[in-house]
Amino acid sequence: LRQAEGIEVDYQPGLDEAALAEAIRGASGLIIRSGSRVTARVIEAADQLKAIGRAGIGVDNIDIAAASKRGIAVMNTPTGNAVTTAEHALSLMMSLARHIPQATSSMKAGKWEKKKFKGRELAGKTLGGGGLGTIRRIVADRAKGLKMNVVAFDPVLTSDRAAALGVELVELDAVWAAADIITVHTPLTPHTKGMINDEVVPKLKPGVLLINCARGGIYDEDAVLRGLESGHIGGAAFDVFPVEPPPADSPLLQHPRVVCTPHLGASTQEAQDRVAEQIAEQLVAFLDAGEVKNALNVPAV
């Protein structure tokens, strides 16, 4: 950003809503990560703002409707952390299948509970979920390397294109019935919120492993907890939560068959560098030449 001609950089991390609303006055562009919230109040205070850039894919911390009313472009970097997030989902899958966190805690407590932590092979198992976006395609590709079968529901993708990716396209109920492991890689929307709930849990394959590295709330956490307690769900892994950080005394987090991480999906040095560089380049191109790339409320130009 500092190397770009005509760009003056005002770097102020860690601002709350009130401080950001004050600091945004006079700014032409704003770049944020996941820790900043661009609310309607902030946008209302932005008297010269033309574009908001999110270093990452999730934009639920930006009031896009308010930005659109003001003619402010909102851009993200949808592919910059895709590999890292996919790898984290696979790491959680392996941790669930082989009880790695629980076995580590047991050994650090001075125990040797070999029989307690008998796991499962992944080869020959079926990995399922909804949507075949960038992250799921990477997950599917790596899962095929582990000799897993991959099924997915996608209302847009053709069967031929899915087959080329090594994925069998099926209806959503068929995913629930067939999958030994389910991962989600979609935004949180009214359609995806509570995708797995009390109505869906009985449709899942007994012993299924559930993984969420996308957005908190896509799985109904109370329903997942009930499924774990009944034994129908074999294990669950969460990297994201409806409220972050979640309550320390959450029964879900304390469950012995739950693996959890503090929103680490995109937290690798490579991914953080990549999305920062991409959003800086996108914002400079927008302010300098009017080029629109990866915008969520403006057609690409």
Coordinates of C-alpha atoms in Angstrom, one line a residue:
L1 CA 0.0 0.0 0.0
R2 CA 2.8 2.4 0.9
Q3 CA 4.5 1.7 -2.4
A4 CA 1.4 2.7 -4.4
E5 CA 1.6 6.2 -5.9
G6 CA -0.9 8.6 -4.4
I7 CA -1.9 6.3 -1.4
E8 CA -1.5 7.6 2.1
V9 CA -1.7 4.8 4.7
D10 CA -3.2 5.3 8.1
Y11 CA -2.6 2.0 10.0
Q12 CA -4.8 1.8 13.1
P13 CA -5.5 -1.8 14.2
G14 CA -7.8 -2.7 17.1
L15 CA -10.3 0.1 16.8
D16 CA -13.8 -0.4 18.3
E17 CA -16.9 0.8 16.6
A18 CA -16.8 4.4 18.0
A19 CA -13.1 4.8 17.3
L20 CA -13.4 3.4 13.8
A21 CA -16.4 5.7 13.0
E22 CA -14.2 8.7 14.0
A23 CA -11.1 7.5 12.2
I24 CA -12.9 6.7 8.9
R25 CA -13.7 10.3 8.2
G26 CA -11.8 11.5 5.1
A27 CA -10.7 8.0 4.1
S28 CA -11.2 6.8 0.5
G29 CA -10.6 3.1 1.3
L30 CA -10.7 0.8 4.3
I31 CA -9.0 -2.6 4.7
I32 CA -9.9 -4.9 7.6
R33 CA -9.5 -8.5 8.8
S34 CA -12.0 -10.5 10.9
G35 CA -11.5 -8.5 14.1
S36 CA -13.0 -5.3 12.9
R37 CA -16.8 -4.6 12.5
V38 CA -17.9 -2.2 9.8
T39 CA -21.4 -1.3 11.1
A40 CA -24.0 1.1 9.7
R41 CA -22.8 3.6 12.2
V42 CA -19.2 3.4 10.8
I43 CA -20.5 3.6 7.2
E44 CA -22.7 6.6 8.1
A45 CA -19.6 8.4 9.4
A46 CA -17.5 7.6 6.3
D47 CA -17.9 10.8 4.3
Q48 CA -15.5 10.0 1.5
L49 CA -15.3 6.2 1.6
K50 CA -15.4 4.4 -1.8
A51 CA -14.4 0.8 -1.0
I52 CA -14.1 -1.6 1.9
G53 CA -11.6 -4.5 1.5
R54 CA -11.8 -7.6 3.6
A55 CA -8.5 -9.5 3.9
G56 CA -10.2 -12.9 3.9
I57 CA -13.4 -14.5 2.7
G58 CA -16.0 -13.9 5.4
V59 CA -17.8 -10.6 5.3
D60 CA -20.4 -11.1 8.1
N61 CA -18.5 -8.3 10.0
I62 CA -19.5 -5.8 7.3
D63 CA -22.9 -4.2 6.8
I64 CA -23.0 -4.8 3.1
A65 CA -26.6 -3.4 2.7
A66 CA -25.5 -0.1 4.4
A67 CA -22.4 0.1 2.2
S68 CA -24.5 -0.5 -0.9
K69 CA -26.9 2.3 -0.1
R70 CA -23.9 4.6 0.1
G71 CA -22.4 3.3 -3.1
I72 CA -19.4 1.8 -1.4
A73 CA -17.9 -1.3 -3.0
V74 CA -17.2 -4.2 -0.7
M75 CA -14.5 -6.6 -1.8
N76 CA -13.0 -9.8 -0.3
T77 CA -10.3 -12.3 -1.2
P78 CA -12.2 -15.5 -1.7
T79 CA -9.3 -17.8 -2.7
G80 CA -6.4 -16.4 -0.6
N81 CA -7.0 -18.7 2.4
A82 CA -8.8 -21.5 0.7
V83 CA -6.0 -24.0 0.9
T84 CA -5.2 -23.2 4.5
T85 CA -8.9 -23.6 5.5
A86 CA -9.3 -26.8 3.6
E87 CA -6.2 -28.2 5.3
H88 CA -7.6 -27.3 8.7
A89 CA -10.8 -29.1 8.0
L90 CA -8.8 -32.2 7.1
S91 CA -6.7 -31.8 10.2
L92 CA -9.8 -31.8 12.3
M93 CA -11.2 -34.8 10.4
M94 CA -8.0 -36.8 11.2
S95 CA -8.0 -35.6 14.8
L96 CA -11.6 -36.9 15.2
A97 CA -11.0 -40.2 13.5
R98 CA -7.9 -41.0 15.6
H99 CA -8.8 -39.1 18.9
I100 CA -5.5 -37.3 18.7
P101 CA -6.3 -34.4 21.1
Q102 CA -7.9 -36.6 23.7
A103 CA -5.0 -39.1 23.5
T104 CA -2.5 -36.3 23.8
S105 CA -4.2 -34.9 26.9
S106 CA -4.4 -38.4 28.4
M107 CA -0.6 -39.0 28.0
K108 CA 0.2 -35.6 29.4
A109 CA -1.8 -36.6 32.4
G110 CA 0.6 -39.6 32.8
K111 CA -1.8 -42.2 31.5
W112 CA -1.4 -44.9 28.9
E113 CA -5.0 -45.6 27.6
K114 CA -4.3 -47.4 24.3
K115 CA -7.5 -49.3 24.2
K116 CA -9.6 -46.3 25.0
F117 CA -8.7 -44.4 21.8
K118 CA -9.3 -47.0 19.1
G119 CA -9.9 -44.9 15.9
R120 CA -11.2 -45.3 12.4
E121 CA -9.5 -45.6 9.0
L122 CA -10.4 -42.9 6.5
A123 CA -9.7 -44.9 3.4
G124 CA -12.9 -46.2 1.9
K125 CA -15.1 -43.8 4.0
T126 CA -17.5 -41.3 2.5
L127 CA -17.0 -37.6 2.9
G128 CA -20.1 -35.4 2.3
G129 CA -21.4 -31.9 2.4
G130 CA -23.3 -29.2 0.6
G131 CA -21.9 -27.0 -2.1
L132 CA -18.8 -27.4 -4.3
G133 CA -17.1 -24.0 -3.9
T134 CA -13.4 -23.4 -3.8
I135 CA -12.7 -24.8 -0.4
R136 CA -14.8 -27.9 -0.8
R137 CA -13.1 -28.7 -4.1
I138 CA -9.7 -28.6 -2.4
V139 CA -11.0 -30.8 0.5
A140 CA -12.4 -33.2 -2.1
D141 CA -9.2 -33.3 -4.0
R142 CA -7.2 -34.1 -0.8
A143 CA -9.8 -36.6 0.4
K144 CA -9.5 -38.5 -2.9
G145 CA -5.8 -38.8 -2.2
L146 CA -6.7 -40.5 1.0
K147 CA -8.8 -43.0 -1.0
M148 CA -12.1 -41.6 0.3
N149 CA -15.4 -41.4 -1.6
V150 CA -16.8 -37.9 -1.9
V151 CA -20.5 -37.0 -2.3
A152 CA -22.0 -33.5 -2.3
F153 CA -25.2 -31.6 -2.9
D154 CA -25.0 -28.6 -5.2
P155 CA -28.1 -27.2 -6.9
V156 CA -26.0 -25.3 -9.5
L157 CA -23.1 -27.5 -10.5
T158 CA -23.7 -30.1 -13.3
S159 CA -23.1 -33.8 -12.7
D160 CA -20.5 -33.8 -15.5
R161 CA -18.5 -31.0 -13.8
A162 CA -18.8 -32.8 -10.4
A163 CA -17.6 -36.0 -11.9
A164 CA -14.6 -34.3 -13.3
L165 CA -13.8 -33.2 -9.8
G166 CA -14.1 -36.8 -8.6
V167 CA -17.3 -36.0 -6.7
E168 CA -20.7 -37.8 -6.9
L169 CA -23.5 -35.3 -7.0
V170 CA -26.6 -36.4 -5.0
E171 CA -29.6 -34.9 -3.2
L172 CA -29.1 -33.5 0.3
D173 CA -30.9 -36.3 2.0
A174 CA -28.7 -38.8 0.2
V175 CA -25.6 -36.9 1.6
W176 CA -26.9 -37.3 5.1
A177 CA -27.6 -41.0 4.7
A178 CA -24.3 -41.9 3.0
A179 CA -21.6 -39.7 4.6
D180 CA -19.4 -41.1 7.3
I181 CA -17.9 -37.6 7.7
I182 CA -19.6 -34.3 6.9
T183 CA -17.9 -30.9 6.5
V184 CA -19.4 -27.6 5.6
H185 CA -17.8 -24.8 3.6
T186 CA -20.6 -22.3 2.9
P187 CA -21.4 -18.8 4.2
L188 CA -23.8 -18.4 7.0
T189 CA -27.1 -17.4 5.4
P190 CA -30.8 -17.9 6.3
H191 CA -30.6 -21.0 4.1
T192 CA -27.5 -22.5 5.7
K193 CA -28.2 -21.5 9.3
G194 CA -29.0 -24.7 11.3
M195 CA -28.3 -26.8 8.3
I196 CA -27.9 -29.8 10.7
N197 CA -30.6 -29.6 13.3
D198 CA -32.9 -31.9 15.3
E199 CA -34.8 -32.8 12.2
V200 CA -31.7 -33.8 10.3
V201 CA -29.7 -35.6 12.9
P202 CA -31.8 -38.8 12.7
K203 CA -31.2 -38.9 9.0
L204 CA -27.4 -38.9 9.5
K205 CA -25.5 -42.1 9.3
P206 CA -25.0 -43.5 12.9
G207 CA -21.5 -42.6 14.2
V208 CA -21.1 -39.7 11.7
L209 CA -18.3 -37.2 12.3
L210 CA -19.2 -33.5 11.9
I211 CA -16.8 -30.7 11.1
N212 CA -17.4 -27.0 10.8
C213 CA -14.6 -24.7 9.7
A214 CA -16.9 -22.3 7.9
R215 CA -19.2 -20.1 10.1
G216 CA -20.7 -20.6 13.5
G217 CA -24.4 -21.4 13.4
I218 CA -24.4 -23.6 10.3
Y219 CA -24.7 -26.5 12.6
D220 CA -27.3 -26.1 15.4
E221 CA -25.0 -26.7 18.3
D222 CA -27.7 -27.8 20.7
A223 CA -28.9 -30.4 18.2
V224 CA -25.3 -31.6 17.7
L225 CA -24.9 -31.9 21.5
R226 CA -28.1 -34.0 21.8
G227 CA -26.9 -36.2 18.9
L228 CA -23.5 -36.7 20.7
E229 CA -25.3 -37.6 24.0
S230 CA -27.6 -40.1 22.3
G231 CA -24.6 -41.7 20.5
H232 CA -26.0 -41.1 17.0
I233 CA -23.2 -38.6 16.3
G234 CA -19.8 -40.1 16.8
G235 CA -17.8 -36.9 17.2
A236 CA -17.8 -33.3 16.2
A237 CA -15.1 -30.7 15.5
F238 CA -15.7 -26.9 15.6
D239 CA -13.4 -24.1 14.6
V240 CA -16.1 -21.5 14.5
F241 CA -18.9 -20.5 16.8
P242 CA -22.0 -18.3 16.8
V243 CA -20.4 -16.2 19.6
E244 CA -16.7 -15.9 19.6
P245 CA -15.1 -16.7 22.0
P246 CA -17.8 -19.2 23.1
P247 CA -18.6 -19.5 26.8
A248 CA -15.8 -21.4 28.6
D249 CA -18.4 -23.7 30.3
S250 CA -20.2 -24.6 27.1
P251 CA -21.4 -28.3 27.5
L252 CA -20.6 -28.8 23.8
L253 CA -16.9 -27.7 24.2
Q254 CA -16.6 -29.9 27.3
H255 CA -18.0 -33.0 25.6
P256 CA -15.3 -35.8 25.4
R257 CA -16.0 -36.4 21.7
V258 CA -15.7 -32.8 20.6
V259 CA -12.5 -31.3 19.2
C260 CA -12.3 -27.5 19.0
T261 CA -10.0 -24.8 17.9
P262 CA -10.2 -21.0 18.2
H263 CA -11.1 -20.0 14.6
L264 CA -7.8 -21.1 13.2
G265 CA -9.1 -22.0 9.7
A266 CA -7.2 -19.2 7.9
S267 CA -4.4 -18.9 10.5
T268 CA -1.3 -19.8 8.7
Q269 CA 1.5 -17.3 7.9
E270 CA 1.2 -18.1 4.2
A271 CA -2.6 -17.4 4.0
Q272 CA -2.4 -14.3 6.1
D273 CA 0.3 -12.9 3.9
R274 CA -1.5 -13.9 0.7
V275 CA -4.9 -12.3 1.6
A276 CA -3.2 -9.1 2.8
E277 CA -1.3 -8.7 -0.5
Q278 CA -4.4 -9.6 -2.6
I279 CA -6.7 -7.1 -0.9
A280 CA -4.0 -4.3 -1.0
E281 CA -3.6 -4.9 -4.7
Q282 CA -7.4 -4.9 -5.2
L283 CA -8.0 -1.7 -3.3
V284 CA -5.2 0.1 -5.1
A285 CA -6.5 -1.0 -8.5
F286 CA -10.0 0.2 -7.5
L287 CA -8.9 3.6 -6.2
D288 CA -6.4 4.2 -9.0
A289 CA -8.2 2.8 -12.1
G290 CA -11.7 1.9 -11.0
E291 CA -11.0 -1.8 -11.4
V292 CA -13.5 -4.0 -9.5
K293 CA -12.4 -7.5 -8.5
N294 CA -14.0 -9.9 -6.0
A295 CA -16.7 -7.3 -5.1
L296 CA -19.8 -8.6 -3.4
N297 CA -22.1 -5.7 -4.3
V298 CA -20.7 -4.3 -7.6
P299 CA -20.4 -6.1 -11.0
A300 CA -16.8 -6.9 -12.0
V301 CA -15.3 -4.1 -14.1

